[in-house]
Structures are given as C-alpha cells and as structure tokens.
CSV table of C-alpha atoms in Angstrom, one decimal:
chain,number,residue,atom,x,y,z
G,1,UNK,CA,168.2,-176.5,123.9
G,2,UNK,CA,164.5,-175.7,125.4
G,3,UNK,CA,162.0,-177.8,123.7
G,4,UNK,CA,158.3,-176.4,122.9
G,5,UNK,CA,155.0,-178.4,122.1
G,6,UNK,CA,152.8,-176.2,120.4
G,7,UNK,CA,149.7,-177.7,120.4
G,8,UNK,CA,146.9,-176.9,117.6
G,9,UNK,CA,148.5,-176.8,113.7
G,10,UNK,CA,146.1,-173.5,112.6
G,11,UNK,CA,147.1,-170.5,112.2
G,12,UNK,CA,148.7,-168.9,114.7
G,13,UNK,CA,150.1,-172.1,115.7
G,14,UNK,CA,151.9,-172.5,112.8
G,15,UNK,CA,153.1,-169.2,113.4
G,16,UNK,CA,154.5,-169.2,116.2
G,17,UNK,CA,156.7,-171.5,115.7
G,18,UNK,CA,158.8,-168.9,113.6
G,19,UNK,CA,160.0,-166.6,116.2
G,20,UNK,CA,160.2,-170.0,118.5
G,21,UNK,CA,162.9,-171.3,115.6
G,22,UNK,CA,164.5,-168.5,115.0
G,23,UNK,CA,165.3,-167.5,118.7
G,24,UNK,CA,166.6,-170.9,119.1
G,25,UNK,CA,164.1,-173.6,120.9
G,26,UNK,CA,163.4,-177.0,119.5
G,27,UNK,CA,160.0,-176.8,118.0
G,28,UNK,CA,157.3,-179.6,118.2
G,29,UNK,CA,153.6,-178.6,116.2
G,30,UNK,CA,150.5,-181.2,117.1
G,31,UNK,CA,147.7,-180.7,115.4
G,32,UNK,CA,144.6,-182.0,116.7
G,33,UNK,CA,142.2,-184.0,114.5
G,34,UNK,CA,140.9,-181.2,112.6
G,35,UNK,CA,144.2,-180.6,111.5
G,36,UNK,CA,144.8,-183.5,109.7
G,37,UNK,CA,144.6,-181.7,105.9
G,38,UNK,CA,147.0,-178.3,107.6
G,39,UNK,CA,149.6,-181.0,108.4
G,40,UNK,CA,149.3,-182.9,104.5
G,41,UNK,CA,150.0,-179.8,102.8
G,42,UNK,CA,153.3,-178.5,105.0
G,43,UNK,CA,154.2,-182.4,104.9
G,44,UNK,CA,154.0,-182.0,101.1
G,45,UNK,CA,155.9,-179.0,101.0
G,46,UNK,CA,153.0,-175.9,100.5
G,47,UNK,CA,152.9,-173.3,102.2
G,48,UNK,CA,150.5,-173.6,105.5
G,49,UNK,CA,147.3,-173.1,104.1
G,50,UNK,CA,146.0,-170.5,106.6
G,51,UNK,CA,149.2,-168.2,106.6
G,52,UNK,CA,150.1,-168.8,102.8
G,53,UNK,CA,153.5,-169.1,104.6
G,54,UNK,CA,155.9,-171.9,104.4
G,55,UNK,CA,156.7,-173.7,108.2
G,56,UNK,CA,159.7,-172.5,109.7
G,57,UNK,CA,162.3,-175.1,109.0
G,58,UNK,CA,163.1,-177.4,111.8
G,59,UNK,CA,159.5,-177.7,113.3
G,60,UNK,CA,158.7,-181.4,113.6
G,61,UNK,CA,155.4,-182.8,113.0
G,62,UNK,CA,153.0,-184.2,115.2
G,63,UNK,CA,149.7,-185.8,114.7
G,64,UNK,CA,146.6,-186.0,116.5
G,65,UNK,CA,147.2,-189.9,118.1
G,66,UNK,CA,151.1,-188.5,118.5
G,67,UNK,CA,150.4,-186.6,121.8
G,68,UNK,CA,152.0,-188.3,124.4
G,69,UNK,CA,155.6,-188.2,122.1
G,70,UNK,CA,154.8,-184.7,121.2
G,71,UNK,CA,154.7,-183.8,124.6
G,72,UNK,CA,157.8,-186.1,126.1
G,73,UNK,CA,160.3,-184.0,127.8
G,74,UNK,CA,158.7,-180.5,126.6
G,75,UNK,CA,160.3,-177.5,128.8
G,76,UNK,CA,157.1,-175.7,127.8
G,77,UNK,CA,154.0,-176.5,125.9
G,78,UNK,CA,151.2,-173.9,124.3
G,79,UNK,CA,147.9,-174.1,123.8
G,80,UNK,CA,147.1,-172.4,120.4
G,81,UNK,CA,143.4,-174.1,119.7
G,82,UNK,CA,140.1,-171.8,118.7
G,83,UNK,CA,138.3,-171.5,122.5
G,84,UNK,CA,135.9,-174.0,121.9
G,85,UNK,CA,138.7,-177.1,122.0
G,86,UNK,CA,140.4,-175.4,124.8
G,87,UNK,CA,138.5,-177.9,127.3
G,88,UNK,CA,138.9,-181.2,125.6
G,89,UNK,CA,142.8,-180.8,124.7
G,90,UNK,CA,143.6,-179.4,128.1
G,91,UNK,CA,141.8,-182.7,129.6
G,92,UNK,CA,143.8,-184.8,126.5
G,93,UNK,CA,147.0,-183.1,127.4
G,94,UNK,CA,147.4,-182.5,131.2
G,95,UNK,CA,150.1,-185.6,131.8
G,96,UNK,CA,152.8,-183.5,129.8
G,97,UNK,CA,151.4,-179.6,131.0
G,98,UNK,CA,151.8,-180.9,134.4
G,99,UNK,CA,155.1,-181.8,133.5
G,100,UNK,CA,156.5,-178.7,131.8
G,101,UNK,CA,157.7,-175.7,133.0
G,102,UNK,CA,154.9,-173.0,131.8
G,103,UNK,CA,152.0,-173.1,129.9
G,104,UNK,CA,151.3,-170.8,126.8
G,105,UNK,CA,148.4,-169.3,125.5
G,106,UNK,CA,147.5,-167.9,122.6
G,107,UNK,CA,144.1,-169.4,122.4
G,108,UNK,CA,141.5,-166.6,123.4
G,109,UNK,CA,137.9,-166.6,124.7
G,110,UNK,CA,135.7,-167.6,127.8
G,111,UNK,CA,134.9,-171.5,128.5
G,112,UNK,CA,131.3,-172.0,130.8
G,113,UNK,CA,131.9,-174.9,133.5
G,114,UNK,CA,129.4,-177.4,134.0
G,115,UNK,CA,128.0,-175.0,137.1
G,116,UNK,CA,127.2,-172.8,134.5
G,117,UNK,CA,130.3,-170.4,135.7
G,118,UNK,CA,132.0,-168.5,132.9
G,119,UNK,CA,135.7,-168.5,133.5
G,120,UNK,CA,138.2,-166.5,131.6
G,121,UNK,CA,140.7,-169.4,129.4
G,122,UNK,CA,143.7,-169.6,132.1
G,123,UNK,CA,140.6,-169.8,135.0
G,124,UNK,CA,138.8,-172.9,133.2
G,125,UNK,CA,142.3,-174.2,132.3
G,126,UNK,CA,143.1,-174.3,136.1
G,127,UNK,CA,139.6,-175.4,136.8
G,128,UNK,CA,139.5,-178.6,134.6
G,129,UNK,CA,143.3,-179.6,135.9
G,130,UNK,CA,142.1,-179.6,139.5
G,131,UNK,CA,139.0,-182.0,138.8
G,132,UNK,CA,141.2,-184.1,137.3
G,133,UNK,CA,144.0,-184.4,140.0
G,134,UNK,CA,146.5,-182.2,138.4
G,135,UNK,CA,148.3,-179.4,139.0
G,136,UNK,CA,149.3,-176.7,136.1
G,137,UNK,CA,152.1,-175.2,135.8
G,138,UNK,CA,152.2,-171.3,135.5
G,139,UNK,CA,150.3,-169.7,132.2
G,140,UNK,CA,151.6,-167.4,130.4
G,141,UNK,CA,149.1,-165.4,128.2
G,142,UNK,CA,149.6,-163.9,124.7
G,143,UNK,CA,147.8,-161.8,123.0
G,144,UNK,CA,148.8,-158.2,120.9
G,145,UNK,CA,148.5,-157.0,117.7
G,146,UNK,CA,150.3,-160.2,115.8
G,147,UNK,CA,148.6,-161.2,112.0
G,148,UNK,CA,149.4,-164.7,111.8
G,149,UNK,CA,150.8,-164.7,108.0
G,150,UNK,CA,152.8,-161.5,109.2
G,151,UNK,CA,154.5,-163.8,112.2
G,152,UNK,CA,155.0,-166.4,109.5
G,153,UNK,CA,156.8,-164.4,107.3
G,154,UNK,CA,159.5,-162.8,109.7
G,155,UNK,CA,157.8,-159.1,109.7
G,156,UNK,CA,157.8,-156.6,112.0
G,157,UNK,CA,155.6,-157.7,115.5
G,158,UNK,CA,155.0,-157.0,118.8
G,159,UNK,CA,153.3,-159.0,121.5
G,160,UNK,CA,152.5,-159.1,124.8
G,161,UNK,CA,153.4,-161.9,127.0
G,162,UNK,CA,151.3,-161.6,130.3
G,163,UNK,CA,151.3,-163.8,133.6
G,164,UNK,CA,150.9,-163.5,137.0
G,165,UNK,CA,154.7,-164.3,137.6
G,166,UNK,CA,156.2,-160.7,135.8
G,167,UNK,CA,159.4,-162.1,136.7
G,168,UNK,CA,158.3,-165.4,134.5
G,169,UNK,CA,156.8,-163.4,131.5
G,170,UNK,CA,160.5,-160.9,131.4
G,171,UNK,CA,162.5,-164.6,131.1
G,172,UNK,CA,160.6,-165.8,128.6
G,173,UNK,CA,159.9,-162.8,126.8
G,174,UNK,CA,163.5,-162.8,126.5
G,175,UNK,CA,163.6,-166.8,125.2
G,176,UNK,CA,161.2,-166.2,122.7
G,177,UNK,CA,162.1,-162.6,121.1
G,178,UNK,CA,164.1,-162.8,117.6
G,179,UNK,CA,165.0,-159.5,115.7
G,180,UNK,CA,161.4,-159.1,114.3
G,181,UNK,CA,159.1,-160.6,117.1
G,182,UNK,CA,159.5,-158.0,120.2
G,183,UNK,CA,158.1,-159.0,123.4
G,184,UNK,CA,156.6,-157.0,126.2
G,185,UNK,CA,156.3,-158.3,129.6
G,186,UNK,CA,153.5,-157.6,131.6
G,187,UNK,CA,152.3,-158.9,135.2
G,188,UNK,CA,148.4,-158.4,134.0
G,189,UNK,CA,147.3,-162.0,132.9
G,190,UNK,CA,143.4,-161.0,133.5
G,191,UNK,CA,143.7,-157.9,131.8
G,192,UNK,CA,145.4,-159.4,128.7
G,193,UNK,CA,143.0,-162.2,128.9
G,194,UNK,CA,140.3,-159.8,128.9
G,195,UNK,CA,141.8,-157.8,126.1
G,196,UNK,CA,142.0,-161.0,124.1
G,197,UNK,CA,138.1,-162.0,123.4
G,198,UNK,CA,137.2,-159.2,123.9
G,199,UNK,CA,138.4,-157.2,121.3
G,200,UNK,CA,137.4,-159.8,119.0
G,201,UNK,CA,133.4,-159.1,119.6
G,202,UNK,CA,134.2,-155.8,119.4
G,203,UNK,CA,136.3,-156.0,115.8
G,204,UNK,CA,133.1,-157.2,114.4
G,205,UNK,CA,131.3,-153.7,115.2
G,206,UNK,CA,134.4,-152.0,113.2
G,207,UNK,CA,133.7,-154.8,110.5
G,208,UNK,CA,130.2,-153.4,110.0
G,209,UNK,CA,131.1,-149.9,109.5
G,210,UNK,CA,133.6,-150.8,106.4
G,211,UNK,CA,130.6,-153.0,105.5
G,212,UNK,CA,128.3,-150.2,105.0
G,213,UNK,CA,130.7,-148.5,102.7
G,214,UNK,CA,131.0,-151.5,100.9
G,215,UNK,CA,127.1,-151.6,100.9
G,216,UNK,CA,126.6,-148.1,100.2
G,217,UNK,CA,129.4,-146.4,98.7
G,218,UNK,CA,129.9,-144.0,101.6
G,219,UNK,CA,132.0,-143.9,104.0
G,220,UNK,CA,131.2,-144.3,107.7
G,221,UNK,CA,134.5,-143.4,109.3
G,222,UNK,CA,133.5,-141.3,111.9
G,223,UNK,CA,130.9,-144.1,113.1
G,224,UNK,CA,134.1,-146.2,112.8
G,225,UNK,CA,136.4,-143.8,114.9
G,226,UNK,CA,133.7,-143.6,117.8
G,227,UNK,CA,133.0,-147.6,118.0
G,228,UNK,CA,136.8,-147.7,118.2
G,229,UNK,CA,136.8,-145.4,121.3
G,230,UNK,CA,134.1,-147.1,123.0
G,231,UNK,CA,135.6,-151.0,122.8
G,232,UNK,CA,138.8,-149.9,124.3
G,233,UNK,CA,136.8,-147.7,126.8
G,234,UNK,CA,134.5,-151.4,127.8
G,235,UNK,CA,137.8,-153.2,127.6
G,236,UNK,CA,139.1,-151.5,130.1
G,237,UNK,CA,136.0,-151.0,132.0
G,238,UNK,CA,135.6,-154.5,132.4
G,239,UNK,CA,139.4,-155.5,133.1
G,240,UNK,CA,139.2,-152.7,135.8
G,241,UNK,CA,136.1,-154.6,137.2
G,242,UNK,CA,138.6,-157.9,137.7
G,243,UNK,CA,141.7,-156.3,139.3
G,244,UNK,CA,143.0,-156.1,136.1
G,245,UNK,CA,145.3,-152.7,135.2
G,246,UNK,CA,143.1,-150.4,133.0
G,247,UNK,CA,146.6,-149.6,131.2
G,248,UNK,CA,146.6,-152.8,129.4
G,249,UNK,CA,143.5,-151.8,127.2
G,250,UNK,CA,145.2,-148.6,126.0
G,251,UNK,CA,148.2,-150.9,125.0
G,252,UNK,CA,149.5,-154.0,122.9
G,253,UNK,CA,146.8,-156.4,124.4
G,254,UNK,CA,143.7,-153.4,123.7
G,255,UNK,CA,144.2,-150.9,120.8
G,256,UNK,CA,147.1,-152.6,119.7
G,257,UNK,CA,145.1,-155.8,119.6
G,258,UNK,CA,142.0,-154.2,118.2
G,259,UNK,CA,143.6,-152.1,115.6
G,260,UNK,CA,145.1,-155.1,113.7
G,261,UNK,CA,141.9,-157.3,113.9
G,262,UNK,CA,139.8,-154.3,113.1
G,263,UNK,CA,142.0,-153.7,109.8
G,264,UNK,CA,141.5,-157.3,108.3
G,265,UNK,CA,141.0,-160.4,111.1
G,266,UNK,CA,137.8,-162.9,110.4
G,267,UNK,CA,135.8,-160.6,112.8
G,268,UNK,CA,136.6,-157.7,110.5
G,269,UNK,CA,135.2,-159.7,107.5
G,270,UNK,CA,131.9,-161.3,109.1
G,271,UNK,CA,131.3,-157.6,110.4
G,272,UNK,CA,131.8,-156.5,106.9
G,273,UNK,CA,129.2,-159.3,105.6
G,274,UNK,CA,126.6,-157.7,108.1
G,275,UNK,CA,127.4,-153.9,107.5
G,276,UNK,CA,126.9,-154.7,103.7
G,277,UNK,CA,123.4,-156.5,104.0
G,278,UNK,CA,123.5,-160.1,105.0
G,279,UNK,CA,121.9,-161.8,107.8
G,280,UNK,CA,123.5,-163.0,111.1
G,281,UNK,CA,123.3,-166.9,110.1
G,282,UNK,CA,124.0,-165.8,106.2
G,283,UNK,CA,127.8,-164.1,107.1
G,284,UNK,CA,129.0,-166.7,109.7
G,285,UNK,CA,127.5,-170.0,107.2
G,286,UNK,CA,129.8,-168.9,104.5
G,287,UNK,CA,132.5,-167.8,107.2
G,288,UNK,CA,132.3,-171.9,108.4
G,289,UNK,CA,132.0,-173.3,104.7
G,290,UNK,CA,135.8,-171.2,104.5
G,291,UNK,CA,136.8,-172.3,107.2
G,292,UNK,CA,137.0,-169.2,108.9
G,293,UNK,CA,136.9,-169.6,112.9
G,294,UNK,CA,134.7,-166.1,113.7
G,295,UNK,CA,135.6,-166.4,117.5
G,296,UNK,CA,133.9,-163.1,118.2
G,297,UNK,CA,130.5,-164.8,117.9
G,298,UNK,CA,130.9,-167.2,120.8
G,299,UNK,CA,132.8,-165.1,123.2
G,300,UNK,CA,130.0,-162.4,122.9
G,301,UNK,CA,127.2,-164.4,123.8
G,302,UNK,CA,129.6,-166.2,127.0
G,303,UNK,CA,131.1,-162.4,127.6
G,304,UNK,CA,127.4,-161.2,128.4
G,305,UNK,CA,127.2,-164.1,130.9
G,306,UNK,CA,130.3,-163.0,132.4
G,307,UNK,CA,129.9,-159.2,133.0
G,308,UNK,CA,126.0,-160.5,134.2
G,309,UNK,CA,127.8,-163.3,136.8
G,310,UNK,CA,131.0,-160.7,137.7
G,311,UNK,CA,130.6,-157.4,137.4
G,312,UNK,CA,126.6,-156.9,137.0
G,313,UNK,CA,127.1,-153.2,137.8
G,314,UNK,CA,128.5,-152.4,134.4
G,315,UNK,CA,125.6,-154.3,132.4
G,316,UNK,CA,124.7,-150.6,131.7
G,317,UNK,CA,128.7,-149.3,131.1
G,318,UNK,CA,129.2,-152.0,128.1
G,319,UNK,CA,126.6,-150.9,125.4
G,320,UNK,CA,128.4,-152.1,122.6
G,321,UNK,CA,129.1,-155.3,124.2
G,322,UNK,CA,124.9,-155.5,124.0
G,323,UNK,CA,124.3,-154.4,120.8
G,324,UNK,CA,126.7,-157.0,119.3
G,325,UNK,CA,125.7,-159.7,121.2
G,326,UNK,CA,122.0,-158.5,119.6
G,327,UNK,CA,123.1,-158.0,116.3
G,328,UNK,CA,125.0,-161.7,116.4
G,329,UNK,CA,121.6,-163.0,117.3
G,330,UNK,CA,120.0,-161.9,114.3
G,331,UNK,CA,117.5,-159.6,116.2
G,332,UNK,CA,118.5,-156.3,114.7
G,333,UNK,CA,117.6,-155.4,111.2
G,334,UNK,CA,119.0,-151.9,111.4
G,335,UNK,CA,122.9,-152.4,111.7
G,336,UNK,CA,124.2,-149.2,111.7
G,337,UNK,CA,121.4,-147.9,113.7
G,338,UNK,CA,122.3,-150.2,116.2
G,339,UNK,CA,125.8,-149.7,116.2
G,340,UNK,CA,125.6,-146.0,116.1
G,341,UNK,CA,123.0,-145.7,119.5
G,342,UNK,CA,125.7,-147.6,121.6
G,343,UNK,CA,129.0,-145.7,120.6
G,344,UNK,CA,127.6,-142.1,119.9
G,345,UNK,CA,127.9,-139.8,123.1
G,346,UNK,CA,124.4,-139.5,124.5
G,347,UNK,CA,122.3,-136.0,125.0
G,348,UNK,CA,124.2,-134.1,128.0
C-alpha cells in the first residue's frame, strides 16, 4: 500500500483524503500550527469544522511538531496549505519531499522571492529547494471545479491533475480516482497553475454582481454573464503568454474552476460583501474574524506583479485583472461601475 502525507489539516486537505481512502492509499493528515483546533474536533469525533464532513475513516493524525514521522517513508506527500505558508512548510518539509516520489499541490497562488521575482507555486517551490540543497521530486498540480465539503462527502467531482510528466499525472490519476472523484490528466502544469489563482481574483468580480442584487433587489445577470466571459478569456490570455495551452482555460482547471467558486467559494462571498455596499477592509475583516482564507485578495495584488514582470504586453489585455486589483485596494467607490467598464465590449 502507497502511503500519502497530506500536509495542511483545512479544508481541502481534509478532503482529500476521501478519494485518497477510498481508492486505497494509506493516508497521513499534518496540520500545521494553525491547525491545532481542526485536529481537536475530528480527534473528538465532529465533523471537520470547515467541510461539516466527518474524516474519512483510516486517516491518521499528525500534529504540527509530528513532521518528521508524518513524513517517514511517504511514497508521495501534498502540499494543501493557503499560498501564503507555501514557503515556510516547503522549507520545514523538504527532508521527506526530497524523499518521495511526487509532490502534490492543491495549494494555489503566486509566492514573490526575496529578488522581488513572482513565481507561480510549483516555480517558488523548486526555487526555495535549490537554495537549500535539495532536489524536488516532480509536482503534480491540482486544481478543477472540486467544493471541499462535496469531496468530503463522496459526491460527484472532477479534477484535473496536471504536471509536466503527462505520463506521471495518467498513473496517478489512475491511483487516486474512486467511483465519485474522476481524474483528468493533463501535461499543462503552468496552465493549470495559472487557472488556479487566477480564477480566484476573478470569482470575486462574479461575487460583486450577486452582491448588487442582494444590495439592490435587481438582478445583474447579464453583468455577471460578461465578467464570466472575460476571466476565462484573461485566463487564457495569460497561460498562452507562458507556454501554457489556452485549452486548459476553457476546461476543468478555467470554467470548470471558475464556475464552482463563482457559485459559492470565499471569493464569491467577500465579492458579494463589496457588490452589496461594504468597504474593501470592512468584507475581508469579517471574512478573517470567520476564518475565511479569501485567497483572491493576495494573488491579485502578486498576479499584477507577474503579468508586469512576464508578459508586460498584455497589462492592456487583462482589464479585469486591474479593476479588481483596484477595487481590492479600496480605491473604487463605484463597484459595478468598475466592474462593468472592464468586461463590457468597448465602442467598435
């Protein structure tokens, strides 16, 4: 039996480790030190308290000083932190991801190097193991239309597992798949990894518009329907712009992606909280006092550094990209007016 260290206890951590027990692996969960309370309340028999979902039985517990013998003889390990940690448990845990076989992410943003270079995740990842002597194994990156709570609770899902090794992503797309988690291979790590942050900033735009029917009373669908059209359209843009195939925005890792965080993710509800009236700092203080990682809000300040440092030519092509990154800021007063100049065709 393959063994598996997932490392991060959150949400789609906890997840995972459904489809991981149910096709078979032996399943280890760390949780880092934020963790701590996640790990009391499974230990105590709740459900996980950010899927509502019981813990697949079978998934042993690790805590955050239990690294080293959660990562002892793991075939493959998976890093499943928000972005921000990526750094610091990729430095804590590079003994035993030099050791395995493949490395796993689900975690999904942009990390900025002390150069001031911003890297997509599997970049940085590769980056950091270098300057400290060590070699990773390859990544393999997630990302698709998967709810957390859904995963938890055995429903329908399908993902995308992406790496530069196609070959690498079929076998283990095959490891991983139970009768409900279906797995689609793809050779596109940068365009998944694109796809991933991405359509995070972009699900806060489609937040705002169901915010200003819940401000208003009217709907804004169509307003809705053409932001939708223009993030895939930047998505794709911008993977095109870094070799990436600009299929994988029109599929699991894009609209797929975008659809399901669009209908109900945190990014979806802190959009909401601007459409309907409050400020920038107002929606994501009561988002933190939830607990509610908005990881939209970092990666669209870092993904503007990005496009400015690699693909300058398209600061023009990625108006919604700019108008998020503004409204995030807390610079705009006019929401929908913002909104609405980026994604609405211009004069011919």
């Amino acid at each position: 039996m393959s063994i598996i260290t997932v490392l991060g206890a959150g949400a789609m951590g906890s997840a995972l480790c459904t489809p991981l027990i149910d096709s078979g692996w032996e399943v280890r969960l760390w949780g880092t030190w934020l963790d701590d309370h996640l790990l009391d309340a499974v230990e105590a028999g709740k459900p996980h308290p950010r899927t509502n979902e019981p813990l697949a039985q079978g998934v042993k517990l690790y805590r955050s000083g239990e690294l080293s013998d959660a990562l002892d003889g793991a075939n493959v390990v998976v890093m499943s932190v928000a972005s921000v940690g990526v750094e610091k448990v990729t430095e804590l845990a590079l003994d035993g991801i030099e050791k395995a076989e493949a490395l796993w992410l689900t975690s999904k943003g942009f990390n900025e190097g002390p150069d001031g270079n911003i890297q997509l995740l599997p970049d940085a990842i590769r980056r950091i193991a270098k300057a400290n002597g060590k070699t990773i194994p390859p990544i393999v990156a997630i990302a698709g239309p998967v709810k957390a709570n859904e995963c938890a609770a055995r429903k329908p899902t399908a993902t995308i597992f992406g790496s530069k090794d196609k070959d690498l992503a079929t076998r283990f797309a095959r490891e991983a798949r139970s009768d409900v988690y279906c797995i689609e291979p793809s050779g596109d790590e940068t365009g998944v990894e694109i796809c991933a942050p991405m359509k995070n900033v972009y699900a806060i735009a489609l937040g705002i518009a169901d915010g200003l029917e819940e401000g208003t009373g009217v709907p804004h669908h169509n307003l809705k329907a053409a932001t939708f059209a223009q993030a895939v359209r930047e998505m794709s843009l911008l993977g095109q712009s870094q070799g990436a195939d600009p299929a994988t925005a029109f599929g699991l890792a894009g609209v797929g992606d975008l659809e399901v965080t669009g209908l109900s993710g945190r990014n979806k509800v802190y959009g909401v909280r601007l459409g309907r009236g409050e400020t920038a700092k107002e929606a994501l203080a009561e988002m933190d006092r939830l607990e509610q990682t908005v990881e939209g809000v970092p990666a669209a300040g870092l993904a503007v550094g990005f496009v400015k440092q690699h693909a300058p030519n398209l600061v023009d092509e990625l108006p919604l990209l700019a108008a998020v990154s503004r409204i995030i800021s807390g610079a705009v007063t006019d929401v929908k007016a913002e909104v609405a100049a980026a994604v609405l065709p211009k004069r011919p």
